[in-house]
Amino acid sequence: MKLANKTVLVTGGSKGIGRACVLAFATEGANVIANYARDEAAAKTVVAEAEKLGVKAIALQADITKSDEVERMFAEISKSFSSIDVLINNAGIFDEDDNPENLSVFEKIFATNFLAQIRVTNHSRKMMKQGKIIFISSVHGTLGHAKPTTVAYSSMKIALDQYMKTLAKELAPDILVNTISPGQTHTPQWGEMSENYMKERAEAHLINRWIEADEIADGAVFLAKNDAVCGEILVIDGGMSLKVLG
Ligand SMILES: NC(=O)c1ccc[n+]([C@@H]2O[C@H](COP(=O)([O-])OP(=O)(O)OC[C@H]3O[C@@H](n4cnc5c(N)ncnc54)[C@H](OP(=O)(O)O)[C@@H]3O)[C@@H](O)[C@H]2O)c1
């Protein structure tokens, strides 16, 4: 699939991996919709950068855990675009207090990292005849409950991987559905980090460094262009899985 003039919706497009995806698709000539939850300034900045690349770009606020906000977002999208060609289900959260004793955090992560992905997908499907759906999961879905990942996060990512496969079977051949599973990626998600933590986590990968957000966005562009990959998980983890498995 050629991406020029296609319409790409990126959830959580204001920061980190989502932001890198917005800019990577804009570089390919696609029109981009950057969804965000709270940080309007960051969303406006990425949209301004995308516009400089000569494409149509809009920022749309919607907390994807809230059905009324998601409905409003899709109403806005349909005013400006006749279809969605690529959906990148990227928005997601990580919570330091994620542990089996903390069910309120579990519910929050379930609502954001799993249920909201289905909500956005259901809305998007109504605007997609052909195209691509890409989920951003995590290697910790398959690697399991290991620091710094915790139980709700890992569980919701593996649930997302299973949902992707079911959806891939249902929507092929018109819409191809795939997932990217990143290793630890240098984004605002991690906040301020000590030098020790940066080094320790870099060494968790065979490449001995963190992954950059644009390296994940490269994978998303590949999956969007390719018409033969279907129902797969593209692991971009710098060898973290191999290192963990020993
Ligand atoms: N970074 C990593 O090491 C890593 C590794 C594996 C997988 N991932 C996955 O990659 C995805 C992106 O992570 P990231 O590191 O780029 O995160 P990030 O830097 O924290 O950015 C998160 C983005 O998601 C948006 N967002 C959060 N909650 C939202 C909600 N309820 N509704 C709409 N938007 C929401 C944020 O918008 P606002 O800023 O407006 O709140 C922001 O644009 C996540 O699914 C994450 O699990 C990340």
Tab-separated table of C-alpha atoms and ligand atoms in Angstrom:
chain	number	residue	atom	x	y	z
A	1	MET	CA	0.000	0.000	0.000
A	2	LYS	CA	1.288	3.453	-0.875
A	3	LEU	CA	0.907	5.874	2.024
A	4	ALA	CA	0.770	9.220	0.194
A	5	ASN	CA	-2.624	10.888	0.742
A	6	LYS	CA	-3.839	8.074	2.995
A	7	THR	CA	-5.360	8.920	6.370
A	8	VAL	CA	-3.652	7.605	9.492
A	9	LEU	CA	-5.096	7.761	13.004
A	10	VAL	CA	-2.550	7.421	15.803
A	11	THR	CA	-3.888	7.139	19.346
A	12	GLY	CA	-1.549	8.746	21.848
A	13	GLY	CA	0.032	10.623	18.960
A	14	SER	CA	1.309	13.510	21.047
A	15	LYS	CA	4.309	11.809	22.654
A	16	GLY	CA	6.791	8.979	22.500
A	17	ILE	CA	6.109	6.175	20.033
A	18	GLY	CA	2.827	7.733	18.859
A	19	ARG	CA	4.503	11.042	18.105
A	20	ALA	CA	7.243	9.238	16.144
A	21	CYS	CA	4.538	7.406	14.164
A	22	VAL	CA	2.709	10.658	13.328
A	23	LEU	CA	5.930	12.137	11.942
A	24	ALA	CA	7.024	8.957	10.145
A	25	PHE	CA	3.681	8.651	8.326
A	26	ALA	CA	3.639	12.374	7.524
A	27	THR	CA	7.112	11.929	6.025
A	28	GLU	CA	5.569	9.261	3.756
A	29	GLY	CA	2.980	11.830	2.598
A	30	ALA	CA	0.070	10.516	4.678
A	31	ASN	CA	-2.451	12.794	6.360
A	32	VAL	CA	-2.302	12.282	10.100
A	33	ILE	CA	-4.652	12.486	13.068
A	34	ALA	CA	-2.851	12.714	16.410
A	35	ASN	CA	-5.129	11.718	19.263
A	36	TYR	CA	-4.140	12.697	22.798
A	37	ALA	CA	-5.677	12.642	26.273
A	38	ARG	CA	-4.402	15.672	28.195
A	39	ASP	CA	-1.335	17.328	26.712
A	40	GLU	CA	-2.761	19.684	24.101
A	41	ALA	CA	0.504	21.627	23.736
A	42	ALA	CA	2.463	18.475	22.853
A	43	ALA	CA	-0.214	17.407	20.351
A	44	LYS	CA	-0.234	20.837	18.701
A	45	THR	CA	3.551	20.774	18.414
A	46	VAL	CA	3.623	17.414	16.616
A	47	VAL	CA	0.802	18.480	14.302
A	48	ALA	CA	2.689	21.674	13.407
A	49	GLU	CA	5.764	19.555	12.607
A	50	ALA	CA	3.689	17.234	10.437
A	51	GLU	CA	2.116	20.151	8.568
A	52	LYS	CA	5.599	21.407	7.693
A	53	LEU	CA	5.974	18.139	5.753
A	54	GLY	CA	3.107	19.259	3.497
A	55	VAL	CA	0.341	16.972	4.760
A	56	LYS	CA	-2.986	17.587	6.443
A	57	ALA	CA	-2.604	17.052	10.180
A	58	ILE	CA	-5.019	17.480	13.070
A	59	ALA	CA	-4.844	16.928	16.825
A	60	LEU	CA	-7.930	15.500	18.490
A	61	GLN	CA	-8.436	15.209	22.229
A	62	ALA	CA	-10.203	12.101	23.539
A	63	ASP	CA	-9.460	9.978	26.547
A	64	ILE	CA	-9.888	6.608	24.856
A	65	THR	CA	-11.206	5.051	28.076
A	66	LYS	CA	-14.267	7.324	27.816
A	67	SER	CA	-16.858	6.273	25.267
A	68	ASP	CA	-18.442	9.751	24.918
A	69	GLU	CA	-15.047	11.333	24.188
A	70	VAL	CA	-14.218	8.635	21.640
A	71	GLU	CA	-17.592	9.139	19.932
A	72	ARG	CA	-16.954	12.871	19.753
A	73	MET	CA	-13.490	12.247	18.277
A	74	PHE	CA	-14.856	10.035	15.502
A	75	ALA	CA	-17.592	12.570	14.739
A	76	GLU	CA	-14.805	15.150	14.295
A	77	ILE	CA	-12.746	12.779	12.142
A	78	SER	CA	-15.647	12.129	9.789
A	79	LYS	CA	-16.077	15.882	9.240
A	80	SER	CA	-12.511	16.130	7.885
A	81	PHE	CA	-11.815	12.689	6.374
A	82	SER	CA	-13.955	10.279	4.348
A	83	SER	CA	-12.067	7.185	5.525
A	84	ILE	CA	-9.333	5.904	7.807
A	85	ASP	CA	-6.694	3.851	6.003
A	86	VAL	CA	-4.327	3.059	8.856
A	87	LEU	CA	-5.136	2.845	12.548
A	88	ILE	CA	-2.283	2.728	15.021
A	89	ASN	CA	-3.583	1.629	18.410
A	90	ASN	CA	-0.683	3.044	20.359
A	91	ALA	CA	-1.983	4.927	23.428
A	92	GLY	CA	-1.202	3.009	26.566
A	93	ILE	CA	-0.071	3.423	30.132
A	94	PHE	CA	2.389	1.887	32.556
A	95	ASP	CA	1.894	2.287	36.312
A	96	GLU	CA	4.579	1.954	38.976
A	97	ASP	CA	1.908	0.724	41.424
A	98	ASP	CA	0.864	-2.159	39.181
A	99	ASN	CA	0.883	-5.257	41.387
A	100	PRO	CA	-1.560	-8.089	42.120
A	101	GLU	CA	-2.678	-6.423	45.372
A	102	ASN	CA	-3.669	-3.231	43.607
A	103	LEU	CA	-6.910	-3.941	41.798
A	104	SER	CA	-7.751	-0.295	41.116
A	105	VAL	CA	-4.564	0.011	39.059
A	106	PHE	CA	-5.406	-3.302	37.385
A	107	GLU	CA	-8.805	-1.873	36.379
A	108	LYS	CA	-7.189	1.312	35.043
A	109	ILE	CA	-4.705	-0.652	32.934
A	110	PHE	CA	-7.442	-3.000	31.698
A	111	ALA	CA	-9.567	0.021	30.716
A	112	THR	CA	-6.717	1.763	28.861
A	113	ASN	CA	-4.441	-0.930	27.476
A	114	PHE	CA	-7.155	-3.391	26.468
A	115	LEU	CA	-10.799	-2.268	26.482
A	116	ALA	CA	-10.090	1.163	24.975
A	117	GLN	CA	-8.135	-0.460	22.123
A	118	ILE	CA	-11.253	-2.436	21.199
A	119	ARG	CA	-13.438	0.671	21.507
A	120	VAL	CA	-11.229	2.685	19.125
A	121	THR	CA	-10.956	-0.256	16.734
A	122	ASN	CA	-14.745	-0.698	16.589
A	123	HIS	CA	-15.230	2.965	15.698
A	124	SER	CA	-12.383	2.956	13.172
A	125	ARG	CA	-13.692	-0.134	11.384
A	126	LYS	CA	-16.797	1.819	10.395
A	127	MET	CA	-14.516	4.201	8.471
A	128	MET	CA	-12.205	1.535	6.989
A	129	LYS	CA	-12.896	-0.354	3.796
A	130	GLN	CA	-9.330	-1.406	3.168
A	131	GLY	CA	-6.189	-0.723	5.114
A	132	LYS	CA	-4.121	-1.663	8.108
A	133	ILE	CA	-4.601	-1.867	11.852
A	134	ILE	CA	-1.445	-1.933	13.966
A	135	PHE	CA	-1.381	-2.510	17.715
A	136	ILE	CA	1.514	-1.467	19.915
A	137	SER	CA	1.928	-4.270	22.430
A	138	SER	CA	5.089	-5.082	24.396
A	139	VAL	CA	7.577	-7.929	24.617
A	140	HIS	CA	6.562	-8.107	28.264
A	141	GLY	CA	3.277	-9.643	27.139
A	142	THR	CA	5.186	-12.750	26.141
A	143	LEU	CA	8.104	-12.406	28.566
A	144	GLY	CA	5.672	-12.197	31.480
A	145	HIS	CA	5.871	-10.592	34.853
A	146	ALA	CA	9.397	-9.284	35.160
A	147	LYS	CA	10.790	-5.988	36.336
A	148	PRO	CA	10.087	-3.245	35.311
A	149	THR	CA	6.925	-4.725	33.884
A	150	THR	CA	4.181	-5.729	36.240
A	151	VAL	CA	1.289	-8.095	36.157
A	152	ALA	CA	-1.616	-6.010	34.805
A	153	TYR	CA	0.540	-4.455	32.084
A	154	SER	CA	1.885	-7.819	30.894
A	155	SER	CA	-1.536	-9.475	31.092
A	156	MET	CA	-3.267	-6.766	29.079
A	157	LYS	CA	-0.561	-6.839	26.405
A	158	ILE	CA	-0.880	-10.593	25.895
A	159	ALA	CA	-4.675	-10.183	25.808
A	160	LEU	CA	-4.163	-7.545	23.122
A	161	ASP	CA	-1.978	-9.962	21.128
A	162	GLN	CA	-4.781	-12.532	21.189
A	163	TYR	CA	-7.397	-9.950	20.211
A	164	MET	CA	-5.172	-8.899	17.282
A	165	LYS	CA	-5.044	-12.464	15.969
A	166	THR	CA	-8.814	-12.908	16.169
A	167	LEU	CA	-9.339	-9.588	14.429
A	168	ALA	CA	-6.778	-10.459	11.730
A	169	LYS	CA	-8.776	-13.583	10.843
A	170	GLU	CA	-12.019	-11.636	10.790
A	171	LEU	CA	-10.871	-8.670	8.695
A	172	ALA	CA	-8.475	-10.167	6.109
A	173	PRO	CA	-8.064	-9.747	3.210
A	174	ASP	CA	-9.445	-6.189	3.155
A	175	ILE	CA	-7.891	-4.995	6.384
A	176	LEU	CA	-4.607	-6.495	7.557
A	177	VAL	CA	-4.085	-6.490	11.303
A	178	ASN	CA	-0.705	-6.830	13.024
A	179	THR	CA	1.148	-5.906	16.189
A	180	ILE	CA	4.506	-4.418	17.081
A	181	SER	CA	6.067	-5.541	20.351
A	182	PRO	CA	8.751	-3.094	21.435
A	183	GLY	CA	11.463	-3.601	23.986
A	184	GLN	CA	12.252	-0.735	26.344
A	185	THR	CA	11.886	2.415	24.296
A	186	HIS	CA	13.170	5.847	25.200
A	187	THR	CA	9.966	7.903	25.609
A	188	PRO	CA	8.385	10.308	28.119
A	189	GLN	CA	6.638	7.272	29.661
A	190	TRP	CA	9.742	6.681	31.782
A	191	GLY	CA	10.025	10.247	33.110
A	192	GLU	CA	13.309	11.394	34.647
A	193	MET	CA	15.708	8.470	34.961
A	194	SER	CA	18.913	8.047	36.910
A	195	GLU	CA	22.096	7.243	35.000
A	196	ASN	CA	22.197	3.857	36.754
A	197	TYR	CA	18.670	2.963	35.677
A	198	MET	CA	19.369	4.032	32.085
A	199	LYS	CA	22.481	1.839	32.016
A	200	GLU	CA	20.836	-1.155	33.692
A	201	ARG	CA	17.916	-1.111	31.261
A	202	ALA	CA	20.203	-0.559	28.249
A	203	GLU	CA	22.037	-3.725	29.258
A	204	ALA	CA	18.749	-5.656	29.294
A	205	HIS	CA	18.995	-5.637	25.463
A	206	LEU	CA	21.517	-7.459	23.293
A	207	ILE	CA	22.070	-4.166	21.472
A	208	ASN	CA	23.157	-2.653	24.812
A	209	ARG	CA	20.963	0.405	24.466
A	210	TRP	CA	17.407	1.621	24.669
A	211	ILE	CA	15.293	1.501	21.524
A	212	GLU	CA	14.378	4.854	19.995
A	213	ALA	CA	10.740	5.715	19.252
A	214	ASP	CA	11.460	6.261	15.565
A	215	GLU	CA	12.754	2.675	15.325
A	216	ILE	CA	9.268	1.507	16.364
A	217	ALA	CA	7.668	3.967	13.928
A	218	ASP	CA	9.821	2.469	11.121
A	219	GLY	CA	8.172	-0.874	11.911
A	220	ALA	CA	4.705	0.683	11.750
A	221	VAL	CA	5.448	2.208	8.335
A	222	PHE	CA	6.697	-1.193	7.133
A	223	LEU	CA	3.520	-2.959	8.311
A	224	ALA	CA	1.324	-0.259	6.774
A	225	LYS	CA	3.030	-0.550	3.378
A	226	ASN	CA	3.299	-4.335	3.295
A	227	ASP	CA	0.339	-6.314	1.949
A	228	ALA	CA	1.431	-9.821	2.936
A	229	VAL	CA	2.023	-9.710	6.686
A	230	CYS	CA	-1.205	-10.652	8.454
A	231	GLY	CA	-1.866	-11.535	12.081
A	232	GLU	CA	1.799	-11.308	13.091
A	233	ILE	CA	3.753	-9.791	15.934
A	234	LEU	CA	6.762	-7.808	14.794
A	235	VAL	CA	9.173	-7.825	17.718
A	236	ILE	CA	11.451	-4.770	17.846
A	237	ASP	CA	13.196	-5.398	21.132
A	238	GLY	CA	16.916	-5.113	20.453
A	239	GLY	CA	17.327	-8.746	21.491
A	240	MET	CA	15.700	-8.290	24.909
A	241	SER	CA	13.646	-11.489	24.556
A	242	LEU	CA	16.740	-13.562	23.747
A	243	LYS	CA	18.651	-12.014	26.616
A	244	VAL	CA	15.831	-12.723	29.084
A	245	LEU	CA	15.465	-16.290	27.848
A	246	GLY	CA	19.235	-16.827	28.331
B	1	LIG	N1	8.221	3.076	26.086
B	1	LIG	C1	8.400	1.767	26.183
B	1	LIG	O1	9.434	1.286	26.689
B	1	LIG	C2	7.377	0.815	25.629
B	1	LIG	C3	7.737	-0.523	25.486
B	1	LIG	C4	6.801	-1.425	24.998
B	1	LIG	C5	5.545	-0.992	24.649
B	1	LIG	N2	5.218	0.327	24.814
B	1	LIG	C6	3.850	0.726	24.456
B	1	LIG	O2	3.915	1.752	23.486
B	1	LIG	C7	2.782	2.607	23.609
B	1	LIG	C8	3.239	4.055	23.707
B	1	LIG	O3	4.121	4.169	24.810
B	1	LIG	P1	5.068	5.449	25.022
B	1	LIG	O4	6.234	4.972	25.764
B	1	LIG	O5	5.252	6.174	23.739
B	1	LIG	O6	4.149	6.308	26.027
B	1	LIG	P2	4.201	7.871	26.430
B	1	LIG	O7	5.490	8.474	26.043
B	1	LIG	O8	3.802	7.898	27.876
B	1	LIG	O9	3.022	8.503	25.547
B	1	LIG	C9	1.726	8.036	25.760
B	1	LIG	C10	0.772	8.671	24.777
B	1	LIG	O10	-0.518	8.065	24.990
B	1	LIG	C11	-1.464	9.067	25.291
B	1	LIG	N3	-2.458	8.520	26.207
B	1	LIG	C12	-2.278	7.959	27.431
B	1	LIG	N4	-3.450	7.590	27.959
B	1	LIG	C13	-4.394	7.934	27.050
B	1	LIG	C14	-5.790	7.836	27.003
B	1	LIG	N5	-6.500	7.303	28.022
B	1	LIG	N6	-6.448	8.311	25.915
B	1	LIG	C15	-5.768	8.845	24.862
B	1	LIG	N7	-4.438	8.971	24.853
B	1	LIG	C16	-3.764	8.522	25.933
B	1	LIG	C17	-0.672	10.224	25.871
B	1	LIG	O11	-1.412	11.429	25.704
B	1	LIG	P3	-1.263	12.671	26.760
B	1	LIG	O12	0.190	12.995	26.778
B	1	LIG	O13	-2.110	13.743	26.229
B	1	LIG	O14	-1.721	12.128	28.068
B	1	LIG	C18	0.581	10.162	25.000
B	1	LIG	O15	0.339	10.759	23.743
B	1	LIG	C19	2.021	2.117	24.848
B	1	LIG	O16	0.965	1.267	24.448
B	1	LIG	C20	3.065	1.327	25.606
B	1	LIG	O17	2.512	0.319	26.430
B	1	LIG	C21	6.094	1.233	25.294
